[in-house]
Amino acid sequence: MFKDHSTPRWLSVCLCFSLVAVSSPLSAQSPQEPEPEPIPSLTIRVSSRLVLVDVVVTDKHGQPVLGLQPTDFTVTEKGKPQKISVFTPPNPTPAQPAAPALPPGEYSNRPEYRAPGGPPTVILLDAANTSFPDQTYARTQMLKWVVDEYRPGDRVAVFALTNGLVALSDFTDDPQILLDVLRHYVAQIPAGTGRPAPPDLPASVSGAASQSMMMLTQQLANFHSAELQFIANRRADVTIAAMRSLIRILGGIPGRKNIVWLTAGFPFSLIPQQATGLDPTGSRWTNAELAGSGGRGSFQTGLDPGQQRLYADKVRDIAAEFASSQVAIYPVDVTGLDTARFGEASFQRQETMKEIARETGGQAFVNENDLHRGVELAFADRAASYTVGYYPEDKKWDGNYRKISVKVNRDGVEVRNRRGYFAVDPAKEKENEKKLQQDLSDAVQDRISSTQIAFDAKVSAIDSGKTRVEFIVDGSSLSVEDADKGKHVNVNFAVVVFGPNGKTVSNQVMKLDKVLPLQIYQEIVQQGLTVHLDLATPPGRNLAWLAVRDNHNGYVGTLQAPVGQ
């Protein structure tokens, strides 16, 4: 998708490399007040192995317990006490107003532009794993939430998951926008069910049936099994891709982020015991469920054993990224209180929802018809959430699961936090061109800004038919590797231009892969990194997506900007 315009010589990189002053809210610190220490930016967190844990503390009535200090918390990892190095109480400062408008031709994906006013909440309508009737019911319940319970100032985005993640509305505090989006949304075909399902097969074949009839029945059964496996794999792939997109979109926004995930079920669990065996019940879908129409049916998964290990690695990496990004999932069971579907399969489906909630620090909302109340769980937790951070005593980043326990020295309180994390090294995989191209392509296809790398951009016409795009990257967003006499920086900058018809009309990629002297690197951290790309742009009103990828850890930042006349 991208043309690589990597600059072959360091001298030519220097010609488009400069230092500019750029404010960095991610690294701002107050020298007068050492406590609480602010949360470091995402890449500092990675390079220093800081583990952040959101801890919800409430009384027996579910009300927030405020005023706690770091000395009130005890954190253990694998049973060993950890020293708390970072501490942030709930709502430490009043909600900040939106950042000032940028000058014409300037754009930004920094947190104050993406989510001003505090941590955002995402409402996700999961059509990939939900039948038509349940999708419609979920939409109706979300409309009820906006009308009856929306509070002024709450910033909410609405996404749908079909064969991919779709942004129905970016973050907004306008309830009318939310109402319009939800009213116009219609139920979608569940992922992988575009093809008609085969007819139901008889439970057995009569002893009088001919040999050819038995062979035909077996062939149909094999086809049916392959069809089910295809759908199971497709739903798992779609859900994993959506989770990765959400991490890219939310990961660079400081603090706790909540996803209210309205679904009939997940195709996998995030708990380590089930990371190598998806769908512990071995359940399968009925043909009506495969078609996405008959009855209010829930969906279960049954992955082929040969695929389980592959998915286990993907799920482990997703779980680690949720933890490092401080993203909590609040599954809402859209099947409601339906006694007709009670049974072992339904129990396991809801247990998977609860496990995903526990592993990310959220709550599951099941066996209730008033689905709109599930949204309130996320908002209530935000008001009671402390953040504690520590540098693990275990310095071996081996990918294994590490259990976390948090206790609060206060009587009569309830404490909830994610139960652990996978100690995955973001730089564990060597860079390869295929993965680099895929990451950039996926981030651009999200069609909503990724925030893992914070940057500003200036877009200006420099000649007839040519446009200059200047990237101004927050220096604290970039990770580095120690090198002889300096720091190794490896970053890709990309611009993809779409014409009025939505087709790609131009794209360029430039790589900065050099060891920088320590003095220059320190200036970059303090002031920012600037590079530019010049590209030909066709006449007409075009839309460009700009992307920055840190090749040490795969983190991405994107934003959109109009180009051309």
Tab-separated table of N, CA, C and O in Angstrom, residues 277-331:
chain	number	residue	atom	x	y	z
A	277	GLY	N	-6.792	-22.731	24.857
A	277	GLY	CA	-7.943	-23.558	24.535
A	277	GLY	C	-9.195	-22.716	24.464
A	277	GLY	O	-9.839	-22.488	25.470
A	278	LEU	N	-9.524	-22.227	23.286
A	278	LEU	CA	-10.662	-21.334	23.149
A	278	LEU	C	-11.954	-22.129	23.097
A	278	LEU	O	-11.991	-23.255	22.619
A	279	ASP	N	-13.017	-21.517	23.629
A	279	ASP	CA	-14.316	-22.160	23.750
A	279	ASP	C	-14.220	-23.448	24.565
A	279	ASP	O	-14.226	-24.547	24.016
A	280	PRO	N	-14.116	-23.325	25.877
A	280	PRO	CA	-13.973	-24.530	26.710
A	280	PRO	C	-15.165	-25.449	26.656
A	280	PRO	O	-15.061	-26.617	26.988
A	281	THR	N	-16.322	-24.940	26.213
A	281	THR	CA	-17.505	-25.806	26.183
A	281	THR	C	-17.560	-26.654	24.922
A	281	THR	O	-18.296	-27.623	24.859
A	282	GLY	N	-16.802	-26.245	23.897
A	282	GLY	CA	-16.883	-26.969	22.627
A	282	GLY	C	-18.207	-26.767	21.924
A	282	GLY	O	-18.593	-27.558	21.060
A	283	SER	N	-18.927	-25.695	22.268
A	283	SER	CA	-20.257	-25.479	21.693
A	283	SER	C	-20.178	-25.134	20.212
A	283	SER	O	-19.173	-24.643	19.720
A	284	ARG	N	-21.278	-25.352	19.526
A	284	ARG	CA	-21.367	-24.999	18.111
A	284	ARG	C	-22.645	-24.206	17.887
A	284	ARG	O	-23.543	-24.184	18.720
A	285	TRP	N	-22.710	-23.566	16.733
A	285	TRP	CA	-23.896	-22.773	16.414
A	285	TRP	C	-24.956	-23.615	15.718
A	285	TRP	O	-24.647	-24.567	15.007
A	286	THR	N	-26.206	-23.203	15.886
A	286	THR	CA	-27.256	-23.768	15.047
A	286	THR	C	-27.213	-23.051	13.710
A	286	THR	O	-26.627	-21.987	13.558
A	287	ASN	N	-27.876	-23.630	12.702
A	287	ASN	CA	-27.902	-22.987	11.393
A	287	ASN	C	-28.583	-21.630	11.444
A	287	ASN	O	-28.214	-20.706	10.727
A	288	ALA	N	-29.617	-21.489	12.295
A	288	ALA	CA	-30.285	-20.193	12.419
A	288	ALA	C	-29.324	-19.144	12.944
A	288	ALA	O	-29.321	-17.998	12.495
A	289	GLU	N	-28.483	-19.535	13.882
A	289	GLU	CA	-27.506	-18.594	14.426
A	289	GLU	C	-26.443	-18.269	13.391
A	289	GLU	O	-25.988	-17.140	13.275
A	290	LEU	N	-26.037	-19.280	12.610
A	290	LEU	CA	-25.059	-19.029	11.562
A	290	LEU	C	-25.576	-18.012	10.559
A	290	LEU	O	-24.839	-17.164	10.065
A	291	ALA	N	-26.846	-18.080	10.254
A	291	ALA	CA	-27.444	-17.133	9.315
A	291	ALA	C	-27.653	-15.772	9.949
A	291	ALA	O	-27.920	-14.801	9.267
A	292	GLY	N	-27.537	-15.690	11.268
A	292	GLY	CA	-27.678	-14.418	11.954
A	292	GLY	C	-29.095	-13.934	12.035
A	292	GLY	O	-29.342	-12.748	12.179
A	293	SER	N	-30.070	-14.813	11.914
A	293	SER	CA	-31.443	-14.332	11.879
A	293	SER	C	-32.356	-15.070	12.849
A	293	SER	O	-33.044	-14.467	13.643
A	294	GLY	N	-32.381	-16.393	12.833
A	294	GLY	CA	-33.406	-17.103	13.571
A	294	GLY	C	-33.242	-17.027	15.074
A	294	GLY	O	-32.219	-17.413	15.603
A	295	GLY	N	-34.235	-16.518	15.768
A	295	GLY	CA	-34.240	-16.520	17.226
A	295	GLY	C	-33.209	-15.592	17.820
A	295	GLY	O	-32.308	-15.112	17.161
A	296	ARG	N	-33.361	-15.328	19.123
A	296	ARG	CA	-32.369	-14.515	19.812
A	296	ARG	C	-31.262	-15.438	20.281
A	296	ARG	O	-31.138	-15.766	21.461
A	297	GLY	N	-30.433	-15.923	19.346
A	297	GLY	CA	-29.418	-16.904	19.673
A	297	GLY	C	-28.086	-16.263	19.990
A	297	GLY	O	-27.714	-15.268	19.413
A	298	SER	N	-27.344	-16.841	20.928
A	298	SER	CA	-25.999	-16.373	21.229
A	298	SER	C	-25.008	-17.200	20.427
A	298	SER	O	-25.315	-18.281	19.949
A	299	PHE	N	-23.807	-16.680	20.282
A	299	PHE	CA	-22.796	-17.328	19.465
A	299	PHE	C	-21.673	-17.851	20.339
A	299	PHE	O	-21.190	-17.175	21.224
A	300	GLN	N	-21.255	-19.061	20.083
A	300	GLN	CA	-20.099	-19.641	20.754
A	300	GLN	C	-19.041	-19.921	19.696
A	300	GLN	O	-19.309	-19.940	18.516
A	301	THR	N	-17.830	-20.166	20.157
A	301	THR	CA	-16.746	-20.456	19.231
A	301	THR	C	-16.229	-21.860	19.413
A	301	THR	O	-16.260	-22.397	20.494
A	302	GLY	N	-15.700	-22.418	18.337
A	302	GLY	CA	-15.055	-23.710	18.426
A	302	GLY	C	-13.904	-23.734	17.453
A	302	GLY	O	-14.060	-24.116	16.305
A	303	LEU	N	-12.717	-23.290	17.881
A	303	LEU	CA	-11.575	-23.214	17.000
A	303	LEU	C	-10.925	-24.574	16.853
A	303	LEU	O	-10.863	-25.358	17.793
A	304	ASP	N	-10.430	-24.811	15.658
A	304	ASP	CA	-9.729	-26.040	15.388
A	304	ASP	C	-8.509	-26.135	16.308
A	304	ASP	O	-7.806	-25.151	16.512
A	305	PRO	N	-8.254	-27.327	16.890
A	305	PRO	CA	-7.109	-27.455	17.805
A	305	PRO	C	-5.795	-26.990	17.191
A	305	PRO	O	-4.939	-26.452	17.886
A	306	GLY	N	-5.649	-27.182	15.883
A	306	GLY	CA	-4.423	-26.736	15.226
A	306	GLY	C	-4.256	-25.237	15.219
A	306	GLY	O	-3.150	-24.733	15.037
A	307	GLN	N	-5.382	-24.493	15.387
A	307	GLN	CA	-5.343	-23.039	15.405
A	307	GLN	C	-5.199	-22.470	16.807
A	307	GLN	O	-4.924	-21.276	16.980
A	308	GLN	N	-5.405	-23.287	17.821
A	308	GLN	CA	-5.491	-22.756	19.177
A	308	GLN	C	-4.195	-22.099	19.635
A	308	GLN	O	-4.216	-21.057	20.283
A	309	ARG	N	-3.060	-22.697	19.317
A	309	ARG	CA	-1.797	-22.126	19.754
A	309	ARG	C	-1.554	-20.771	19.089
A	309	ARG	O	-1.081	-19.821	19.727
A	310	LEU	N	-1.874	-20.675	17.805
A	310	LEU	CA	-1.716	-19.413	17.088
A	310	LEU	C	-2.559	-18.329	17.742
A	310	LEU	O	-2.082	-17.217	17.995
A	311	TYR	N	-3.813	-18.645	18.037
A	311	TYR	CA	-4.685	-17.661	18.659
A	311	TYR	C	-4.247	-17.369	20.089
A	311	TYR	O	-4.414	-16.249	20.572
A	312	ALA	N	-3.689	-18.365	20.771
A	312	ALA	CA	-3.233	-18.142	22.139
A	312	ALA	C	-2.170	-17.063	22.186
A	312	ALA	O	-2.185	-16.185	23.058
A	313	ASP	N	-1.231	-17.089	21.251
A	313	ASP	CA	-0.188	-16.066	21.206
A	313	ASP	C	-0.784	-14.693	20.910
A	313	ASP	O	-0.390	-13.684	21.507
A	314	LYS	N	-1.740	-14.650	19.991
A	314	LYS	CA	-2.373	-13.371	19.664
A	314	LYS	C	-3.141	-12.815	20.858
A	314	LYS	O	-3.076	-11.617	21.159
A	315	VAL	N	-3.878	-13.695	21.539
A	315	VAL	CA	-4.663	-13.268	22.691
A	315	VAL	C	-3.755	-12.810	23.819
A	315	VAL	O	-4.038	-11.809	24.504
A	316	ARG	N	-2.649	-13.503	24.027
A	316	ARG	CA	-1.702	-13.084	25.058
A	316	ARG	C	-1.173	-11.683	24.778
A	316	ARG	O	-1.096	-10.829	25.669
A	317	ASP	N	-0.797	-11.416	23.526
A	317	ASP	CA	-0.280	-10.095	23.175
A	317	ASP	C	-1.351	-9.021	23.352
A	317	ASP	O	-1.056	-7.917	23.818
A	318	ILE	N	-2.596	-9.346	22.983
A	318	ILE	CA	-3.686	-8.387	23.157
A	318	ILE	C	-3.888	-8.081	24.639
A	318	ILE	O	-4.056	-6.923	25.045
A	319	ALA	N	-3.870	-9.111	25.470
A	319	ALA	CA	-4.051	-8.906	26.902
A	319	ALA	C	-2.952	-8.014	27.465
A	319	ALA	O	-3.210	-7.128	28.290
A	320	ALA	N	-1.712	-8.219	27.021
A	320	ALA	CA	-0.599	-7.387	27.491
A	320	ALA	C	-0.778	-5.940	27.052
A	320	ALA	O	-0.498	-5.007	27.814
A	321	GLU	N	-1.261	-5.727	25.831
A	321	GLU	CA	-1.450	-4.367	25.334
A	321	GLU	C	-2.591	-3.655	26.048
A	321	GLU	O	-2.508	-2.447	26.315
A	322	PHE	N	-3.659	-4.374	26.371
A	322	PHE	CA	-4.735	-3.768	27.163
A	322	PHE	C	-4.187	-3.306	28.508
A	322	PHE	O	-4.513	-2.213	28.984
A	323	ALA	N	-3.359	-4.134	29.135
A	323	ALA	CA	-2.822	-3.792	30.450
A	323	ALA	C	-1.940	-2.558	30.380
A	323	ALA	O	-2.075	-1.632	31.188
A	324	SER	N	-1.016	-2.513	29.418
A	324	SER	CA	-0.091	-1.382	29.339
A	324	SER	C	-0.787	-0.104	28.902
A	324	SER	O	-0.314	0.995	29.190
A	325	SER	N	-1.931	-0.224	28.238
A	325	SER	CA	-2.659	0.954	27.754
A	325	SER	C	-3.719	1.440	28.724
A	325	SER	O	-4.373	2.447	28.457
A	326	GLN	N	-3.938	0.743	29.838
A	326	GLN	CA	-4.949	1.101	30.836
A	326	GLN	C	-6.345	1.164	30.213
A	326	GLN	O	-7.100	2.105	30.417
A	327	VAL	N	-6.687	0.146	29.447
A	327	VAL	CA	-8.013	0.048	28.824
A	327	VAL	C	-8.792	-1.052	29.527
A	327	VAL	O	-8.333	-2.197	29.602
A	328	ALA	N	-9.960	-0.721	30.056
A	328	ALA	CA	-10.819	-1.679	30.749
A	328	ALA	C	-12.043	-1.984	29.893
A	328	ALA	O	-12.614	-1.078	29.267
A	329	ILE	N	-12.447	-3.253	29.860
A	329	ILE	CA	-13.612	-3.676	29.077
A	329	ILE	C	-14.767	-3.979	30.023
A	329	ILE	O	-14.607	-4.689	31.023
A	330	TYR	N	-15.941	-3.449	29.670
A	330	TYR	CA	-17.181	-3.685	30.406
A	330	TYR	C	-18.148	-4.441	29.489
A	330	TYR	O	-18.921	-3.829	28.760
A	331	PRO	N	-18.088	-5.783	29.474
A	331	PRO	CA	-18.991	-6.540	28.613
A	331	PRO	C	-20.431	-6.420	29.108
A	331	PRO	O	-20.715	-6.585	30.293
